[in-house]
């Protein structure tokens, strides 16, 4: 990506082992993320461009001399952040705050919308899949690199537990995976706030019990009608815009919680006064998806959850520029890339 709207497919040098803790993977599936649309809409011009993409599964092609937990030929899931797995925050299950980590698809670390990618700190980053990975599961395994883990993180932060009422703000891939997560954690009522027919249909398949298509004050009023006037116990905020955050705080019942995973587009946190006076807990951030893989993987392998259904278009690398366009215009939910 060279600037807003300017995505190109180019030949680049093959990635190389730089540090002895690196690994190289051949990408077998990657995708375009909703958060990639923010630079697609706003990025300033760059002379060098940025190799995009932070979600991938693939096969290990080479490892540095100090890599111990993965080997050539392993099928691995690449979380969107790299981490050493040994620092104090990694030990706390917060790999996105790793003292030596960072994110893929930045100006400093090339991304995975590519045939191959270098993985820094491979031991702490890559999740090797020891069981055979059926091709039919690839899409759902790919969601563990970001969107399924992110939806799950929102649900954990919002304290979703059996019998609770939940609202999901946003019907993109993360919001839809949030519905999967809330259902998996035993929520009794799951309200999806969205207005795209295809996404709403999928949300219902995933377990949503109610749909609210209004916005702003009308959405708040409708959610309260659906919850006896109280609001919901847990809100998953999966957009990041000011209106979405305000709505999320306004529909939480007193004592409820909001899990924020939408990348914030404002410098300040909206809704501080109603959150304060209603004792609403507001938390969240970049999901430590590496920490959740072991918990979520069995349900994917056994077919108990199918988050890969959020992918409604598959393309090759040459189709990536049009894939960005299609996602930006809400023509599709999420695009999978098969290099």
CSV table of C-alpha atoms in Angstrom, one decimal, residues 18-320:
chain,number,residue,atom,x,y,z
A,18,UNK,CA,17.9,-12.0,9.9
A,19,UNK,CA,18.0,-13.0,13.6
A,20,UNK,CA,18.6,-16.5,15.0
A,21,UNK,CA,15.1,-16.3,16.5
A,22,UNK,CA,13.4,-15.8,13.1
A,23,UNK,CA,11.4,-18.3,11.1
A,24,UNK,CA,10.2,-18.1,7.5
A,25,UNK,CA,6.8,-19.3,6.5
A,26,UNK,CA,5.2,-20.0,3.1
A,27,UNK,CA,1.8,-18.4,3.4
A,28,UNK,CA,-1.0,-20.8,2.4
A,29,UNK,CA,-3.9,-18.5,3.5
A,30,UNK,CA,-3.9,-14.8,4.4
A,31,UNK,CA,-6.7,-12.2,4.4
A,32,UNK,CA,-7.7,-8.6,4.4
A,33,UNK,CA,-8.7,-7.2,7.8
A,34,UNK,CA,-11.3,-4.5,8.6
A,35,UNK,CA,-8.5,-2.6,10.3
A,36,UNK,CA,-6.6,-2.6,7.0
A,37,UNK,CA,-9.4,-0.4,5.7
A,38,UNK,CA,-8.3,2.5,8.0
A,39,UNK,CA,-5.0,3.1,6.1
A,40,UNK,CA,-6.8,2.2,2.9
A,41,UNK,CA,-9.0,5.3,3.6
A,42,UNK,CA,-6.5,7.6,5.2
A,43,UNK,CA,-2.8,6.6,4.6
A,44,UNK,CA,-0.4,9.4,3.6
A,45,UNK,CA,1.8,8.7,0.6
A,46,UNK,CA,4.8,6.5,1.2
A,47,UNK,CA,7.7,6.3,-1.3
A,48,UNK,CA,8.6,2.8,-0.3
A,49,UNK,CA,5.1,1.4,0.4
A,50,UNK,CA,4.0,-1.0,3.1
A,51,UNK,CA,3.7,-4.8,2.7
A,52,UNK,CA,0.2,-5.2,4.3
A,53,UNK,CA,-1.4,-8.1,6.1
A,54,UNK,CA,-1.3,-9.4,9.7
A,55,UNK,CA,-3.3,-12.6,9.5
A,56,UNK,CA,-2.0,-15.9,8.1
A,57,UNK,CA,-1.5,-19.6,8.3
A,58,UNK,CA,1.3,-21.4,6.5
A,59,UNK,CA,4.1,-23.9,6.5
A,60,UNK,CA,7.5,-23.3,8.0
A,61,UNK,CA,10.2,-23.1,5.3
A,62,UNK,CA,13.3,-22.3,7.4
A,63,UNK,CA,14.2,-21.4,11.0
A,64,UNK,CA,17.0,-19.6,12.7
A,65,UNK,CA,19.6,-21.3,14.8
A,66,UNK,CA,17.9,-20.5,18.1
A,67,UNK,CA,14.4,-21.5,17.2
A,68,UNK,CA,13.2,-24.5,19.3
A,69,UNK,CA,9.4,-24.8,19.2
A,70,UNK,CA,8.8,-25.0,15.4
A,71,UNK,CA,10.6,-26.8,12.6
A,72,UNK,CA,10.6,-27.0,8.8
A,73,UNK,CA,7.4,-28.5,7.5
A,74,UNK,CA,5.2,-27.5,10.5
A,75,UNK,CA,1.8,-26.0,9.7
A,76,UNK,CA,1.5,-22.9,11.9
A,77,UNK,CA,-1.0,-20.1,12.7
A,78,UNK,CA,0.6,-16.6,12.7
A,79,UNK,CA,-1.1,-14.2,15.2
A,80,UNK,CA,-1.2,-10.6,14.1
A,81,UNK,CA,1.4,-9.6,16.7
A,82,UNK,CA,4.8,-11.2,17.3
A,83,UNK,CA,6.0,-11.8,20.8
A,84,UNK,CA,8.8,-13.5,22.7
A,85,UNK,CA,6.6,-15.6,25.0
A,86,UNK,CA,9.0,-15.0,27.9
A,87,UNK,CA,8.5,-11.4,29.1
A,88,UNK,CA,6.3,-10.5,32.1
A,89,UNK,CA,3.4,-9.5,29.9
A,90,UNK,CA,3.6,-12.6,27.8
A,91,UNK,CA,3.5,-14.7,31.0
A,92,UNK,CA,0.3,-12.7,31.9
A,93,UNK,CA,-1.2,-13.8,28.6
A,94,UNK,CA,-0.9,-10.3,27.1
A,95,UNK,CA,1.3,-10.9,24.1
A,96,UNK,CA,0.2,-7.7,22.4
A,97,UNK,CA,2.1,-5.8,25.1
A,98,UNK,CA,5.3,-7.9,24.8
A,99,UNK,CA,8.3,-5.9,25.7
A,100,UNK,CA,10.1,-7.0,22.6
A,101,UNK,CA,7.2,-7.6,20.3
A,102,UNK,CA,5.3,-5.7,17.6
A,103,UNK,CA,2.8,-6.0,14.8
A,104,UNK,CA,2.9,-7.5,11.3
A,105,UNK,CA,2.1,-5.3,8.3
A,106,UNK,CA,3.9,-2.2,9.5
A,107,UNK,CA,6.5,0.0,8.0
A,108,UNK,CA,9.1,-1.9,10.0
A,109,UNK,CA,7.9,-5.5,9.7
A,110,UNK,CA,6.5,-6.8,6.4
A,111,UNK,CA,3.0,-8.3,6.4
A,112,UNK,CA,1.5,-11.5,5.2
A,113,UNK,CA,-0.5,-10.5,2.1
A,114,UNK,CA,2.4,-12.2,0.3
A,115,UNK,CA,3.8,-15.6,-0.7
A,116,UNK,CA,6.1,-15.7,2.3
A,117,UNK,CA,6.8,-13.8,5.4
A,118,UNK,CA,9.6,-13.5,8.0
A,119,UNK,CA,8.4,-14.2,11.6
A,120,UNK,CA,10.5,-12.5,14.3
A,121,UNK,CA,10.6,-14.2,17.7
A,122,UNK,CA,9.2,-17.4,16.2
A,123,UNK,CA,9.2,-19.5,19.4
A,124,UNK,CA,6.9,-17.1,21.2
A,125,UNK,CA,4.8,-16.2,18.1
A,126,UNK,CA,3.9,-19.1,16.0
A,127,UNK,CA,1.3,-21.7,17.0
A,128,UNK,CA,2.2,-25.1,15.5
A,129,UNK,CA,-0.8,-27.3,14.7
A,130,UNK,CA,0.2,-30.9,15.7
A,131,UNK,CA,-3.0,-32.5,14.3
A,132,UNK,CA,-3.7,-32.9,10.6
A,133,UNK,CA,-5.3,-29.7,9.3
A,134,UNK,CA,-8.2,-30.5,6.9
A,135,UNK,CA,-8.4,-28.1,4.0
A,136,UNK,CA,-12.1,-27.5,4.9
A,137,UNK,CA,-10.9,-26.1,8.2
A,138,UNK,CA,-8.4,-23.6,6.8
A,139,UNK,CA,-10.8,-20.6,6.8
A,140,UNK,CA,-11.7,-21.1,10.5
A,141,UNK,CA,-8.0,-21.8,11.5
A,142,UNK,CA,-7.1,-18.5,9.8
A,143,UNK,CA,-9.6,-16.6,11.9
A,144,UNK,CA,-7.6,-17.7,15.0
A,145,UNK,CA,-4.9,-15.4,13.8
A,146,UNK,CA,-7.1,-12.4,14.5
A,147,UNK,CA,-10.8,-12.0,14.2
A,148,UNK,CA,-12.0,-15.0,16.2
A,149,UNK,CA,-9.5,-14.3,18.9
A,150,UNK,CA,-10.4,-10.6,18.9
A,151,UNK,CA,-14.2,-11.3,19.1
A,152,UNK,CA,-13.4,-13.7,22.0
A,153,UNK,CA,-11.2,-11.1,23.7
A,154,UNK,CA,-14.1,-8.6,23.6
A,155,UNK,CA,-16.4,-11.2,25.2
A,156,UNK,CA,-13.8,-12.0,27.9
A,157,UNK,CA,-13.3,-8.3,28.7
A,158,UNK,CA,-17.1,-7.7,28.8
A,159,UNK,CA,-17.4,-10.6,31.3
A,160,UNK,CA,-19.7,-12.8,29.2
A,161,UNK,CA,-20.8,-15.8,31.2
A,162,UNK,CA,-23.7,-18.3,31.0
A,163,UNK,CA,-27.1,-16.8,31.2
A,164,UNK,CA,-26.0,-13.2,30.5
A,165,UNK,CA,-27.4,-10.8,28.0
A,166,UNK,CA,-24.9,-9.5,25.4
A,167,UNK,CA,-25.0,-6.9,22.6
A,168,UNK,CA,-22.5,-6.8,19.8
A,169,UNK,CA,-21.9,-3.4,18.2
A,170,UNK,CA,-20.8,-3.9,14.6
A,171,UNK,CA,-21.6,-6.6,12.0
A,172,UNK,CA,-18.2,-6.9,10.5
A,173,UNK,CA,-16.1,-10.0,10.8
A,174,UNK,CA,-14.9,-9.3,14.3
A,175,UNK,CA,-18.5,-8.5,15.4
A,176,UNK,CA,-19.7,-11.7,13.9
A,177,UNK,CA,-17.0,-13.7,15.6
A,178,UNK,CA,-18.0,-11.9,18.8
A,179,UNK,CA,-21.4,-13.5,18.3
A,180,UNK,CA,-19.7,-16.9,18.0
A,181,UNK,CA,-17.7,-16.2,21.2
A,182,UNK,CA,-20.7,-15.0,23.2
A,183,UNK,CA,-22.7,-18.1,22.2
A,184,UNK,CA,-19.8,-20.3,23.0
A,185,UNK,CA,-19.5,-18.7,26.5
A,186,UNK,CA,-23.1,-19.4,27.2
A,187,UNK,CA,-24.9,-16.1,26.7
A,188,UNK,CA,-28.6,-16.4,26.8
A,189,UNK,CA,-29.5,-13.3,24.8
A,190,UNK,CA,-27.3,-12.0,22.0
A,191,UNK,CA,-28.3,-8.8,20.3
A,192,UNK,CA,-26.4,-7.8,17.1
A,193,UNK,CA,-26.4,-4.2,16.1
A,194,UNK,CA,-26.0,-4.0,12.3
A,195,UNK,CA,-27.9,-3.4,9.1
A,196,UNK,CA,-26.5,-5.5,6.3
A,197,UNK,CA,-28.8,-8.4,5.4
A,198,UNK,CA,-26.1,-10.9,4.6
A,199,UNK,CA,-24.2,-10.2,7.8
A,200,UNK,CA,-27.4,-10.3,9.9
A,201,UNK,CA,-28.3,-13.7,8.5
A,202,UNK,CA,-24.9,-15.0,9.4
A,203,UNK,CA,-25.1,-13.5,12.9
A,204,UNK,CA,-28.4,-15.4,13.4
A,205,UNK,CA,-26.8,-18.6,12.2
A,206,UNK,CA,-24.0,-18.0,14.7
A,207,UNK,CA,-26.5,-17.5,17.6
A,208,UNK,CA,-27.8,-14.0,17.6
A,209,UNK,CA,-31.3,-13.9,19.2
A,210,UNK,CA,-32.2,-10.3,18.3
A,211,UNK,CA,-31.3,-7.7,15.7
A,212,UNK,CA,-31.2,-3.9,16.1
A,213,UNK,CA,-30.7,-2.0,12.9
A,214,UNK,CA,-31.3,1.5,14.3
A,215,UNK,CA,-28.4,3.8,15.2
A,216,UNK,CA,-27.7,6.4,17.9
A,217,UNK,CA,-30.5,7.1,20.4
A,218,UNK,CA,-32.9,4.9,18.5
A,219,UNK,CA,-30.6,1.9,18.8
A,220,UNK,CA,-30.2,2.6,22.6
A,221,UNK,CA,-34.0,2.7,23.0
A,222,UNK,CA,-34.5,-0.5,21.1
A,223,UNK,CA,-31.9,-2.4,23.1
A,224,UNK,CA,-33.5,-1.3,26.3
A,225,UNK,CA,-36.9,-2.4,25.0
A,226,UNK,CA,-35.4,-5.9,24.4
A,227,UNK,CA,-33.9,-6.0,27.9
A,228,UNK,CA,-36.8,-5.0,30.1
A,229,UNK,CA,-35.5,-1.4,30.2
A,230,UNK,CA,-32.2,-2.4,31.9
A,231,UNK,CA,-29.7,-2.7,29.1
A,232,UNK,CA,-27.4,-5.7,28.6
A,233,UNK,CA,-24.8,-7.2,31.0
A,234,UNK,CA,-22.1,-7.2,28.4
A,235,UNK,CA,-21.3,-5.2,25.3
A,236,UNK,CA,-18.8,-6.1,22.6
A,237,UNK,CA,-17.7,-2.9,20.8
A,238,UNK,CA,-16.2,-4.0,17.4
A,239,UNK,CA,-16.2,-0.7,15.4
A,240,UNK,CA,-14.0,1.9,17.0
A,241,UNK,CA,-15.9,5.0,15.9
A,242,UNK,CA,-17.2,7.6,18.5
A,243,UNK,CA,-20.9,6.7,17.9
A,244,UNK,CA,-20.3,3.0,18.3
A,245,UNK,CA,-18.5,3.6,21.7
A,246,UNK,CA,-21.2,5.9,22.9
A,247,UNK,CA,-23.8,3.4,21.9
A,248,UNK,CA,-21.9,0.6,23.6
A,249,UNK,CA,-21.7,2.5,26.9
A,250,UNK,CA,-25.3,3.6,26.7
A,251,UNK,CA,-26.8,0.1,26.2
A,252,UNK,CA,-24.8,-1.5,29.1
A,253,UNK,CA,-26.9,-1.9,32.2
A,254,UNK,CA,-25.6,-0.4,35.5
A,255,UNK,CA,-22.7,-2.6,36.6
A,256,UNK,CA,-22.2,-4.0,33.1
A,257,UNK,CA,-19.1,-4.1,31.1
A,258,UNK,CA,-17.9,-3.1,27.6
A,259,UNK,CA,-15.2,-4.9,25.8
A,260,UNK,CA,-13.6,-2.6,23.2
A,261,UNK,CA,-11.7,-4.2,20.3
A,262,UNK,CA,-12.6,-1.8,17.5
A,263,UNK,CA,-9.4,0.2,16.7
A,264,UNK,CA,-10.2,3.7,18.1
A,265,UNK,CA,-10.5,6.5,15.6
A,266,UNK,CA,-10.5,9.3,18.2
A,267,UNK,CA,-7.9,10.4,20.7
A,268,UNK,CA,-10.3,10.6,23.6
A,269,UNK,CA,-12.6,8.0,25.1
A,270,UNK,CA,-16.3,8.9,24.5
A,271,UNK,CA,-19.0,8.4,27.1
A,272,UNK,CA,-16.9,8.8,30.2
A,273,UNK,CA,-19.7,10.4,32.2
A,274,UNK,CA,-22.5,7.8,31.6
A,275,UNK,CA,-19.9,5.1,32.1
A,276,UNK,CA,-18.9,6.6,35.5
A,277,UNK,CA,-22.4,7.2,36.8
A,278,UNK,CA,-23.6,3.7,35.8
A,279,UNK,CA,-20.5,1.9,37.1
A,280,UNK,CA,-19.9,0.5,33.7
A,281,UNK,CA,-16.5,-1.1,33.2
A,282,UNK,CA,-14.9,-0.2,29.9
A,283,UNK,CA,-11.8,-2.1,28.8
A,284,UNK,CA,-10.1,-3.8,25.9
A,285,UNK,CA,-7.5,-3.3,23.3
A,286,UNK,CA,-5.5,-5.3,20.8
A,287,UNK,CA,-6.4,-8.9,21.5
A,288,UNK,CA,-3.7,-11.3,22.7
A,289,UNK,CA,-4.9,-13.9,20.2
A,290,UNK,CA,-1.9,-16.1,20.8
A,291,UNK,CA,-3.1,-16.6,24.3
A,292,UNK,CA,-6.5,-17.8,23.2
A,293,UNK,CA,-5.5,-20.3,20.4
A,294,UNK,CA,-5.1,-23.3,22.6
A,295,UNK,CA,-8.6,-22.8,24.1
A,296,UNK,CA,-10.4,-22.1,20.8
A,297,UNK,CA,-8.6,-24.6,18.6
A,298,UNK,CA,-10.4,-27.8,19.8
A,299,UNK,CA,-13.8,-26.2,19.0
A,300,UNK,CA,-12.6,-25.3,15.5
A,301,UNK,CA,-11.1,-28.8,14.9
A,302,UNK,CA,-14.3,-30.5,16.2
A,303,UNK,CA,-16.6,-28.2,14.1
A,304,UNK,CA,-18.3,-26.8,17.2
A,305,UNK,CA,-17.7,-23.3,15.9
A,306,UNK,CA,-17.3,-22.3,12.3
A,307,UNK,CA,-15.9,-18.7,12.3
A,308,UNK,CA,-14.4,-19.2,8.9
A,309,UNK,CA,-17.9,-18.6,7.5
A,310,UNK,CA,-17.1,-14.8,7.8
A,311,UNK,CA,-15.0,-15.2,4.6
A,312,UNK,CA,-17.3,-14.7,1.6
A,313,UNK,CA,-14.8,-14.2,-1.1
A,314,UNK,CA,-11.5,-16.0,-1.9
A,315,UNK,CA,-8.9,-14.4,-4.2
A,316,UNK,CA,-5.3,-14.9,-5.3
A,317,UNK,CA,-2.6,-12.2,-4.7
A,318,UNK,CA,-3.5,-10.5,-7.9
A,319,UNK,CA,-7.0,-9.9,-6.7
A,320,UNK,CA,-5.9,-8.1,-3.5
